[in-house]
PDB file of C-alpha atoms in Angstrom:
ATOM      1  CA  UNK O   1      65.781  34.247-127.225  1.00 54.00           C
ATOM      2  CA  UNK O   2      63.885  36.810-125.184  1.00 61.00           C
ATOM      3  CA  UNK O   3      65.428  40.203-125.823  1.00 55.00           C
ATOM      4  CA  UNK O   4      66.094  42.670-122.987  1.00 59.00           C
ATOM      5  CA  UNK O   5      63.312  45.160-122.532  1.00 58.00           C
ATOM      6  CA  UNK O   6      60.379  46.108-120.388  1.00 52.00           C
ATOM      7  CA  UNK O   7      58.647  43.269-118.577  1.00 53.00           C
ATOM      8  CA  UNK O   8      55.026  42.753-119.583  1.00 56.00           C
ATOM      9  CA  UNK O   9      52.491  41.474-117.056  1.00 54.00           C
ATOM     10  CA  UNK O  10      50.976  39.181-119.658  1.00 58.00           C
ATOM     11  CA  UNK O  11      54.311  37.558-120.368  1.00 60.00           C
ATOM     12  CA  UNK O  12      55.059  37.143-116.659  1.00 62.00           C
ATOM     13  CA  UNK O  13      51.696  35.495-116.003  1.00 62.00           C
ATOM     14  CA  UNK O  14      52.174  33.239-119.021  1.00 64.00           C
ATOM     15  CA  UNK O  15      55.606  32.298-117.745  1.00 65.00           C
ATOM     16  CA  UNK O  16      54.548  30.954-114.327  1.00 70.00           C
ATOM     17  CA  UNK O  17      50.810  31.626-114.420  1.00 71.00           C
ATOM     18  CA  UNK O  18      49.432  28.118-113.904  1.00 78.00           C
ATOM     19  CA  UNK O  19      51.524  27.088-110.864  1.00 80.00           C
ATOM     20  CA  UNK O  20      51.071  30.589-109.449  1.00 81.00           C
ATOM     21  CA  UNK O  21      47.275  30.246-109.617  1.00 82.00           C
ATOM     22  CA  UNK O  22      47.451  26.902-107.813  1.00 85.00           C
ATOM     23  CA  UNK O  23      49.721  28.429-105.177  1.00 84.00           C
ATOM     24  CA  UNK O  24      47.344  31.357-104.647  1.00 83.00           C
ATOM     25  CA  UNK O  25      44.412  28.952-104.245  1.00 86.00           C
ATOM     26  CA  UNK O  26      46.395  26.909-101.708  1.00 82.00           C
ATOM     27  CA  UNK O  27      47.356  30.076 -99.801  1.00 82.00           C
ATOM     28  CA  UNK O  28      43.724  31.180 -99.615  1.00 84.00           C
ATOM     29  CA  UNK O  29      42.635  27.716 -98.483  1.00 85.00           C
ATOM     30  CA  UNK O  30      45.245  27.611 -95.713  1.00 82.00           C
ATOM     31  CA  UNK O  31      44.317  31.111 -94.535  1.00 82.00           C
ATOM     32  CA  UNK O  32      40.601  30.346 -94.511  1.00 84.00           C
ATOM     33  CA  UNK O  33      41.177  27.083 -92.681  1.00 80.00           C
ATOM     34  CA  UNK O  34      43.307  28.876 -90.098  1.00 76.00           C
ATOM     35  CA  UNK O  35      40.678  31.497 -89.292  1.00 76.00           C
ATOM     36  CA  UNK O  36      37.703  29.128 -89.378  1.00 76.00           C
ATOM     37  CA  UNK O  37      39.131  26.189 -87.450  1.00 72.00           C
ATOM     38  CA  UNK O  38      42.267  27.486 -85.675  1.00 62.00           C
ATOM     39  CA  UNK O  39      44.065  24.143 -85.714  1.00 56.00           C
ATOM     40  CA  UNK O  40      46.998  23.974 -83.328  1.00 56.00           C
ATOM     41  CA  UNK O  41      49.014  21.620 -85.523  1.00 55.00           C
ATOM     42  CA  UNK O  42      49.354  24.225 -88.259  1.00 52.00           C
ATOM     43  CA  UNK O  43      51.563  26.430 -86.087  1.00 54.00           C
ATOM     44  CA  UNK O  44      54.920  26.353 -87.849  1.00 52.00           C
ATOM     45  CA  UNK O  45      57.753  28.497 -86.492  1.00 55.00           C
ATOM     46  CA  UNK O  46      59.249  31.020 -88.870  1.00 57.00           C
ATOM     47  CA  UNK O  47      62.876  29.873 -88.601  1.00 55.00           C
ATOM     48  CA  UNK O  48      62.529  26.467 -90.342  1.00 74.00           C
ATOM     49  CA  UNK O  49      60.664  28.096 -93.230  1.00 75.00           C
ATOM     50  CA  UNK O  50      63.474  30.630 -93.550  1.00 77.00           C
ATOM     51  CA  UNK O  51      66.096  27.906 -93.530  1.00 78.00           C
ATOM     52  CA  UNK O  52      64.169  25.845 -96.069  1.00 81.00           C
ATOM     53  CA  UNK O  53      63.785  28.870 -98.325  1.00 80.00           C
ATOM     54  CA  UNK O  54      67.497  29.632 -98.144  1.00 82.00           C
ATOM     55  CA  UNK O  55      68.401  26.035 -98.966  1.00 85.00           C
ATOM     56  CA  UNK O  56      66.017  25.890-101.914  1.00 85.00           C
ATOM     57  CA  UNK O  57      67.268  29.249-103.217  1.00 85.00           C
ATOM     58  CA  UNK O  58      70.909  28.101-103.082  1.00 86.00           C
ATOM     59  CA  UNK O  59      70.016  24.829-104.813  1.00 84.00           C
ATOM     60  CA  UNK O  60      68.119  26.641-107.575  1.00 86.00           C
ATOM     61  CA  UNK O  61      70.994  29.078-108.026  1.00 86.00           C
ATOM     62  CA  UNK O  62      73.473  26.253-108.562  1.00 85.00           C
ATOM     63  CA  UNK O  63      71.110  24.550-111.011  1.00 86.00           C
ATOM     64  CA  UNK O  64      70.434  27.772-112.924  1.00 86.00           C
ATOM     65  CA  UNK O  65      74.163  28.508-113.155  1.00 89.00           C
ATOM     66  CA  UNK O  66      74.667  25.084-114.718  1.00 87.00           C
ATOM     67  CA  UNK O  67      71.737  25.609-117.071  1.00 87.00           C
ATOM     68  CA  UNK O  68      73.026  29.012-118.175  1.00 89.00           C
ATOM     69  CA  UNK O  69      76.484  27.535-118.789  1.00 91.00           C
ATOM     70  CA  UNK O  70      74.868  25.093-121.239  1.00 90.00           C
ATOM     71  CA  UNK O  71      72.989  27.930-122.963  1.00 91.00           C
ATOM     72  CA  UNK O  72      76.103  30.106-123.202  1.00 93.00           C
ATOM     73  CA  UNK O  73      78.196  27.256-124.562  1.00 94.00           C
ATOM     74  CA  UNK O  74      75.531  26.647-127.198  1.00 93.00           C
ATOM     75  CA  UNK O  75      75.624  30.320-128.187  1.00 92.00           C
ATOM     76  CA  UNK O  76      79.435  30.259-128.259  1.00 95.00           C
ATOM     77  CA  UNK O  77      79.405  27.236-130.555  1.00 95.00           C
ATOM     78  CA  UNK O  78      77.040  29.012-132.921  1.00 93.00           C
ATOM     79  CA  UNK O  79      79.353  32.023-132.867  1.00 94.00           C
ATOM     80  CA  UNK O  80      82.170  29.683-133.917  1.00 95.00           C
ATOM     81  CA  UNK O  81      79.916  28.351-136.677  1.00 95.00           C
ATOM     82  CA  UNK O  82      79.306  31.875-137.975  1.00 95.00           C
ATOM     83  CA  UNK O  83      83.045  32.599-138.077  1.00 94.00           C
ATOM     84  CA  UNK O  84      83.920  29.260-139.670  1.00 95.00           C
ATOM     85  CA  UNK O  85      81.246  29.735-142.342  1.00 94.00           C
ATOM     86  CA  UNK O  86      82.651  33.145-143.249  1.00 94.00           C
ATOM     87  CA  UNK O  87      86.179  31.710-143.317  1.00 94.00           C
ATOM     88  CA  UNK O  88      85.130  28.830-145.561  1.00 93.00           C
ATOM     89  CA  UNK O  89      83.430  31.223-147.964  1.00 93.00           C
ATOM     90  CA  UNK O  90      86.432  33.550-148.045  1.00 92.00           C
ATOM     91  CA  UNK O  91      88.848  30.674-148.634  1.00 90.00           C
ATOM     92  CA  UNK O  92      86.653  29.258-151.375  1.00 90.00           C
ATOM     93  CA  UNK O  93      86.589  32.585-153.208  1.00 89.00           C
ATOM     94  CA  UNK O  94      90.314  33.270-152.845  1.00 89.00           C
ATOM     95  CA  UNK O  95      91.909  29.812-153.011  1.00 87.00           C
ATOM     96  CA  UNK O  96      89.773  27.932-155.518  1.00 83.00           C
ATOM     97  CA  UNK O  97      90.589  28.677-159.153  1.00 79.00           C
ATOM     98  CA  UNK O  98      87.072  27.943-160.439  1.00 82.00           C
ATOM     99  CA  UNK O  99      84.593  30.538-159.194  1.00 85.00           C
ATOM    100  CA  UNK O 100      81.661  28.264-160.047  1.00 88.00           C
ATOM    101  CA  UNK O 101      83.053  25.606-157.737  1.00 87.00           C
ATOM    102  CA  UNK O 102      83.608  28.243-155.046  1.00 89.00           C
ATOM    103  CA  UNK O 103      79.984  29.367-155.384  1.00 91.00           C
ATOM    104  CA  UNK O 104      78.825  25.753-155.083  1.00 91.00           C
ATOM    105  CA  UNK O 105      80.842  25.295-151.883  1.00 92.00           C
ATOM    106  CA  UNK O 106      79.351  28.467-150.427  1.00 92.00           C
ATOM    107  CA  UNK O 107      75.804  27.455-151.343  1.00 93.00           C
ATOM    108  CA  UNK O 108      76.411  24.072-149.772  1.00 93.00           C
ATOM    109  CA  UNK O 109      77.526  25.758-146.553  1.00 94.00           C
ATOM    110  CA  UNK O 110      74.311  27.760-146.544  1.00 93.00           C
ATOM    111  CA  UNK O 111      72.345  24.545-146.938  1.00 93.00           C
ATOM    112  CA  UNK O 112      74.428  22.953-144.199  1.00 94.00           C
ATOM    113  CA  UNK O 113      73.692  25.571-141.509  1.00 94.00           C
ATOM    114  CA  UNK O 114      69.964  25.409-142.267  1.00 94.00           C
ATOM    115  CA  UNK O 115      70.086  21.612-142.080  1.00 94.00           C
ATOM    116  CA  UNK O 116      71.949  21.853-138.764  1.00 95.00           C
ATOM    117  CA  UNK O 117      69.312  24.181-137.317  1.00 94.00           C
ATOM    118  CA  UNK O 118      66.529  21.789-138.283  1.00 93.00           C
ATOM    119  CA  UNK O 119      68.534  18.815-137.021  1.00 93.00           C
ATOM    120  CA  UNK O 120      68.996  20.360-133.569  1.00 93.00           C
ATOM    121  CA  UNK O 121      65.310  21.238-133.356  1.00 91.00           C
ATOM    122  CA  UNK O 122      64.292  17.717-134.434  1.00 91.00           C
ATOM    123  CA  UNK O 123      62.478  19.097-137.470  1.00 90.00           C
ATOM    124  CA  UNK O 124      62.459  17.789-141.038  1.00 90.00           C
ATOM    125  CA  UNK O 125      64.877  19.819-143.213  1.00 90.00           C
ATOM    126  CA  UNK O 126      63.547  19.070-146.685  1.00 89.00           C
ATOM    127  CA  UNK O 127      61.699  22.344-147.255  1.00 88.00           C
ATOM    128  CA  UNK O 128      64.836  24.281-146.263  1.00 87.00           C
ATOM    129  CA  UNK O 129      67.113  22.164-148.466  1.00 88.00           C
ATOM    130  CA  UNK O 130      64.842  22.101-151.513  1.00 87.00           C
ATOM    131  CA  UNK O 131      66.506  24.268-154.152  1.00 86.00           C
ATOM    132  CA  UNK O 132      69.717  24.552-152.170  1.00 87.00           C
ATOM    133  CA  UNK O 133      71.018  21.063-152.994  1.00 87.00           C
ATOM    134  CA  UNK O 134      70.743  18.885-156.120  1.00 88.00           C
ATOM    135  CA  UNK O 135      67.613  16.736-156.261  1.00 87.00           C
ATOM    136  CA  UNK O 136      69.566  13.487-156.475  1.00 87.00           C
ATOM    137  CA  UNK O 137      71.472  14.364-153.317  1.00 88.00           C
ATOM    138  CA  UNK O 138      68.230  15.191-151.535  1.00 89.00           C
ATOM    139  CA  UNK O 139      66.941  11.732-152.417  1.00 88.00           C
ATOM    140  CA  UNK O 140      70.010  10.124-150.882  1.00 90.00           C
ATOM    141  CA  UNK O 141      69.745  12.279-147.764  1.00 90.00           C
ATOM    142  CA  UNK O 142      66.273  10.884-147.009  1.00 90.00           C
ATOM    143  CA  UNK O 143      67.974   7.700-145.860  1.00 86.00           C
ATOM    144  CA  UNK O 144      70.548   9.468-143.663  1.00 90.00           C
ATOM    145  CA  UNK O 145      70.124   9.939-139.913  1.00 90.00           C
ATOM    146  CA  UNK O 146      72.467  12.939-139.524  1.00 93.00           C
ATOM    147  CA  UNK O 147      71.637  15.125-142.531  1.00 93.00           C
ATOM    148  CA  UNK O 148      73.946  18.100-141.772  1.00 93.00           C
ATOM    149  CA  UNK O 149      76.929  15.800-141.280  1.00 94.00           C
ATOM    150  CA  UNK O 150      76.240  14.143-144.625  1.00 93.00           C
ATOM    151  CA  UNK O 151      75.993  17.541-146.343  1.00 93.00           C
ATOM    152  CA  UNK O 152      79.223  18.654-144.701  1.00 93.00           C
ATOM    153  CA  UNK O 153      81.076  15.496-145.753  1.00 92.00           C
ATOM    154  CA  UNK O 154      79.952  15.949-149.342  1.00 91.00           C
ATOM    155  CA  UNK O 155      81.183  19.555-149.271  1.00 91.00           C
ATOM    156  CA  UNK O 156      84.603  18.360-148.139  1.00 90.00           C
ATOM    157  CA  UNK O 157      84.618  15.812-150.969  1.00 88.00           C
ATOM    158  CA  UNK O 158      83.659  18.500-153.484  1.00 87.00           C
ATOM    159  CA  UNK O 159      86.615  20.636-152.376  1.00 86.00           C
ATOM    160  CA  UNK O 160      88.983  17.665-152.582  1.00 84.00           C
ATOM    161  CA  UNK O 161      87.739  16.843-156.094  1.00 81.00           C
ATOM    162  CA  UNK O 162      88.923  20.222-157.386  1.00 77.00           C
ATOM    163  CA  UNK O 163      92.535  19.037-157.425  1.00 71.00           C
ATOM    164  CA  UNK O 164      93.655  22.034-155.380  1.00 71.00           C
ATOM    165  CA  UNK O 165      97.222  22.103-154.082  1.00 74.00           C
ATOM    166  CA  UNK O 166      97.550  19.937-150.921  1.00 78.00           C
ATOM    167  CA  UNK O 167      98.827  22.895-148.907  1.00 81.00           C
ATOM    168  CA  UNK O 168      95.681  24.836-149.747  1.00 81.00           C
ATOM    169  CA  UNK O 169      93.559  21.774-149.012  1.00 82.00           C
ATOM    170  CA  UNK O 170      95.069  21.731-145.521  1.00 87.00           C
ATOM    171  CA  UNK O 171      93.706  25.250-145.040  1.00 87.00           C
ATOM    172  CA  UNK O 172      90.228  24.054-145.978  1.00 86.00           C
ATOM    173  CA  UNK O 173      90.640  20.995-143.754  1.00 89.00           C
ATOM    174  CA  UNK O 174      91.225  23.160-140.680  1.00 92.00           C
ATOM    175  CA  UNK O 175      88.106  25.195-141.348  1.00 93.00           C
ATOM    176  CA  UNK O 176      86.029  22.104-142.060  1.00 93.00           C
ATOM    177  CA  UNK O 177      87.300  20.577-138.811  1.00 94.00           C
ATOM    178  CA  UNK O 178      86.221  23.693-136.915  1.00 94.00           C
ATOM    179  CA  UNK O 179      82.746  23.305-138.382  1.00 94.00           C
ATOM    180  CA  UNK O 180      82.599  19.623-137.426  1.00 94.00           C
ATOM    181  CA  UNK O 181      83.796  20.380-133.902  1.00 95.00           C
ATOM    182  CA  UNK O 182      81.130  23.053-133.472  1.00 95.00           C
ATOM    183  CA  UNK O 183      78.409  20.683-134.646  1.00 95.00           C
ATOM    184  CA  UNK O 184      79.700  17.961-132.340  1.00 95.00           C
ATOM    185  CA  UNK O 185      79.556  20.334-129.373  1.00 94.00           C
ATOM    186  CA  UNK O 186      75.983  21.307-130.205  1.00 94.00           C
ATOM    187  CA  UNK O 187      74.939  17.671-130.497  1.00 95.00           C
ATOM    188  CA  UNK O 188      76.587  16.913-127.163  1.00 94.00           C
ATOM    189  CA  UNK O 189      74.476  19.598-125.490  1.00 92.00           C
ATOM    190  CA  UNK O 190      71.349  18.433-127.310  1.00 91.00           C
ATOM    191  CA  UNK O 191      71.783  14.745-126.500  1.00 90.00           C
ATOM    192  CA  UNK O 192      73.105  15.045-122.927  1.00 86.00           C
ATOM    193  CA  UNK O 193      70.396  16.114-120.480  1.00 82.00           C
ATOM    194  CA  UNK O 194      71.155  17.536-117.082  1.00 79.00           C
ATOM    195  CA  UNK O 195      71.660  14.891-114.373  1.00 77.00           C
ATOM    196  CA  UNK O 196      68.623  13.782-112.399  1.00 74.00           C
ATOM    197  CA  UNK O 197      69.724  15.833-109.407  1.00 73.00           C
ATOM    198  CA  UNK O 198      69.475  19.033-111.465  1.00 74.00           C
ATOM    199  CA  UNK O 199      66.485  18.124-113.624  1.00 74.00           C
ATOM    200  CA  UNK O 200      63.895  16.676-111.204  1.00 81.00           C
ATOM    201  CA  UNK O 201      64.825  17.489-107.617  1.00 83.00           C
ATOM    202  CA  UNK O 202      64.569  21.291-108.025  1.00 84.00           C
ATOM    203  CA  UNK O 203      60.906  20.923-109.017  1.00 84.00           C
ATOM    204  CA  UNK O 204      60.205  18.659-106.030  1.00 86.00           C
ATOM    205  CA  UNK O 205      61.961  20.947-103.551  1.00 86.00           C
ATOM    206  CA  UNK O 206      60.433  24.148-104.945  1.00 86.00           C
ATOM    207  CA  UNK O 207      56.867  22.884-105.026  1.00 85.00           C
ATOM    208  CA  UNK O 208      57.257  21.319-101.588  1.00 86.00           C
ATOM    209  CA  UNK O 209      58.536  24.592-100.182  1.00 85.00           C
ATOM    210  CA  UNK O 210      55.648  26.512-101.759  1.00 86.00           C
ATOM    211  CA  UNK O 211      53.191  24.129-100.095  1.00 85.00           C
ATOM    212  CA  UNK O 212      54.819  24.650 -96.689  1.00 82.00           C
ATOM    213  CA  UNK O 213      55.197  28.406 -97.084  1.00 84.00           C
ATOM    214  CA  UNK O 214      51.654  29.535 -96.125  1.00 83.00           C
ATOM    215  CA  UNK O 215      51.638  27.113 -93.185  1.00 80.00           C
ATOM    216  CA  UNK O 216      54.657  28.890 -91.753  1.00 77.00           C
ATOM    217  CA  UNK O 217      53.421  32.403 -92.517  1.00 78.00           C
ATOM    218  CA  UNK O 218      49.735  32.304 -91.642  1.00 78.00           C
ATOM    219  CA  UNK O 219      50.204  32.878 -87.908  1.00 75.00           C
ATOM    220  CA  UNK O 220      52.398  35.926 -88.567  1.00 76.00           C
ATOM    221  CA  UNK O 221      50.756  37.463 -91.638  1.00 76.00           C
ATOM    222  CA  UNK O 222      47.176  36.493 -90.969  1.00 78.00           C
ATOM    223  CA  UNK O 223      44.862  37.693 -93.738  1.00 82.00           C
ATOM    224  CA  UNK O 224      47.868  38.898 -95.723  1.00 83.00           C
ATOM    225  CA  UNK O 225      49.207  35.345 -96.026  1.00 81.00           C
ATOM    226  CA  UNK O 226      47.959  34.832 -99.630  1.00 83.00           C
ATOM    227  CA  UNK O 227      49.720  38.034-100.702  1.00 85.00           C
ATOM    228  CA  UNK O 228      53.022  37.364 -98.947  1.00 83.00           C
ATOM    229  CA  UNK O 229      53.151  33.652 -99.734  1.00 84.00           C
ATOM    230  CA  UNK O 230      52.216  34.120-103.392  1.00 83.00           C
ATOM    231  CA  UNK O 231      54.812  36.840-103.940  1.00 84.00           C
ATOM    232  CA  UNK O 232      57.537  34.770-102.308  1.00 84.00           C
ATOM    233  CA  UNK O 233      56.387  31.659-104.160  1.00 84.00           C
ATOM    234  CA  UNK O 234      56.470  33.536-107.445  1.00 84.00           C
ATOM    235  CA  UNK O 235      60.187  34.223-106.979  1.00 84.00           C
ATOM    236  CA  UNK O 236      60.946  30.536-106.442  1.00 85.00           C
ATOM    237  CA  UNK O 237      58.671  29.353-109.259  1.00 86.00           C
ATOM    238  CA  UNK O 238      60.251  31.882-111.618  1.00 84.00           C
ATOM    239  CA  UNK O 239      63.747  30.673-110.687  1.00 84.00           C
ATOM    240  CA  UNK O 240      62.651  27.093-111.298  1.00 84.00           C
ATOM    241  CA  UNK O 241      61.171  27.925-114.698  1.00 83.00           C
ATOM    242  CA  UNK O 242      64.217  29.935-115.771  1.00 82.00           C
ATOM    243  CA  UNK O 243      66.437  26.925-115.159  1.00 83.00           C
ATOM    244  CA  UNK O 244      64.020  24.633-116.987  1.00 82.00           C
ATOM    245  CA  UNK O 245      64.086  26.891-120.031  1.00 81.00           C
ATOM    246  CA  UNK O 246      67.828  27.541-120.145  1.00 83.00           C
ATOM    247  CA  UNK O 247      68.975  23.937-119.750  1.00 84.00           C
ATOM    248  CA  UNK O 248      67.812  22.948-123.260  1.00 85.00           C
ATOM    249  CA  UNK O 249      68.898  25.682-125.705  1.00 88.00           C
ATOM    250  CA  UNK O 250      67.824  23.853-128.891  1.00 89.00           C
ATOM    251  CA  UNK O 251      64.128  23.143-128.233  1.00 85.00           C
ATOM    252  CA  UNK O 252      62.629  25.838-130.506  1.00 82.00           C
ATOM    253  CA  UNK O 253      61.217  27.704-127.522  1.00 81.00           C
ATOM    254  CA  UNK O 254      61.312  31.334-126.436  1.00 77.00           C
ATOM    255  CA  UNK O 255      64.556  31.069-124.470  1.00 79.00           C
ATOM    256  CA  UNK O 256      66.495  29.112-127.092  1.00 83.00           C
ATOM    257  CA  UNK O 257      69.610  30.200-128.906  1.00 86.00           C
ATOM    258  CA  UNK O 258      68.209  32.242-131.865  1.00 89.00           C
ATOM    259  CA  UNK O 259      69.253  29.768-134.565  1.00 90.00           C
ATOM    260  CA  UNK O 260      66.813  31.087-137.162  1.00 90.00           C
ATOM    261  CA  UNK O 261      68.355  34.559-136.901  1.00 91.00           C
ATOM    262  CA  UNK O 262      71.892  33.157-136.883  1.00 93.00           C
ATOM    263  CA  UNK O 263      71.424  30.982-139.958  1.00 92.00           C
ATOM    264  CA  UNK O 264      69.729  33.844-141.802  1.00 93.00           C
ATOM    265  CA  UNK O 265      72.690  36.056-140.901  1.00 92.00           C
ATOM    266  CA  UNK O 266      75.137  33.442-142.210  1.00 92.00           C
ATOM    267  CA  UNK O 267      73.203  33.152-145.460  1.00 91.00           C
ATOM    268  CA  UNK O 268      73.127  36.924-145.947  1.00 92.00           C
ATOM    269  CA  UNK O 269      76.869  37.244-145.293  1.00 90.00           C
ATOM    270  CA  UNK O 270      77.781  34.427-147.670  1.00 93.00           C
ATOM    271  CA  UNK O 271      75.501  35.580-150.452  1.00 91.00           C
ATOM    272  CA  UNK O 272      76.780  39.137-150.080  1.00 89.00           C
ATOM    273  CA  UNK O 273      80.312  37.773-150.439  1.00 86.00           C
ATOM    274  CA  UNK O 274      79.289  36.190-153.717  1.00 85.00           C
ATOM    275  CA  UNK O 275      77.790  39.459-154.892  1.00 84.00           C
ATOM    276  CA  UNK O 276      74.321  37.929-155.251  1.00 80.00           C
ATOM    277  CA  UNK O 277      71.141  40.007-155.199  1.00 78.00           C
ATOM    278  CA  UNK O 278      69.176  37.959-152.680  1.00 78.00           C
ATOM    279  CA  UNK O 279      66.745  40.416-151.068  1.00 80.00           C
ATOM    280  CA  UNK O 280      67.070  38.697-147.683  1.00 79.00           C
ATOM    281  CA  UNK O 281      66.683  40.684-144.474  1.00 86.00           C
ATOM    282  CA  UNK O 282      67.828  39.838-140.946  1.00 82.00           C
ATOM    283  CA  UNK O 283      65.245  38.077-138.812  1.00 76.00           C
ATOM    284  CA  UNK O 284      63.341  40.586-136.695  1.00 83.00           C
ATOM    285  CA  UNK O 285      62.079  39.997-133.147  1.00 75.00           C
ATOM    286  CA  UNK O 286      58.462  38.953-132.721  1.00 74.00           C
ATOM    287  CA  UNK O 287      56.870  40.342-129.562  1.00 68.00           C
ATOM    288  CA  UNK O 288      60.316  40.726-128.001  1.00 66.00           C
ATOM    289  CA  UNK O 289      61.491  37.226-128.988  1.00 71.00           C
ATOM    290  CA  UNK O 290      64.225  36.513-131.518  1.00 74.00           C
ATOM    291  CA  UNK O 291      63.940  33.043-133.007  1.00 67.00           C
TER     292      UNK O 291
END
């Protein structure tokens, strides 16, 4: 997640640098061709370009609103996961008679959130789970497709095996269900891409508009066409890229939900609740990005 702050030119150029360079080259080529050849067929009136730009801008705005809704839902689900993890740890410490069993449940929840983060990023979780789960369980998990779900199910079984009063088990069941629901919502976002109309067409329309833009401006702006067309094109290319980044919040990229920071925060909270001396610190931003 890119944190609010001052915009850096280097970051901006990295964000849309390559298509912007191609657009600038195209603008210069159109301007040079106009002044050297003066072709009549290049004379585009301003009004259609304005209408096209307005239509593309509205389309990108709708797509970006949809993309941000996916990102915000993903962040909301992780907020629910943070709360449910704290609730599970609190219930384990207060409702389970055996503190060793309560500590095991809490450590399993820590392992679970790390496994979930790796699962959503399509990364192997074994380094994160090594030392957090028994070795025999790790061996069994190598043959499981959904590792966090398997860890979560085994945690529920461990709580049930304690022989706790059924009324208290119902309390745990509600919290465990909240955790499962949050994971299911995250997997839905991860496994359901945006429809074709929102994923592909914006790129076609935006790039097509950027190609037409200098043709419609060169007669009016003349030698300033590369400047005006590139600046206007930058706005549209930036809008396109923002939507592309926000629509997939679990891709381990700059604009993702900061799952590394969230899981570290969960681990710190749960270990603090146990009174453990862990020495962990919250994840700090790197060059303005929180992972």
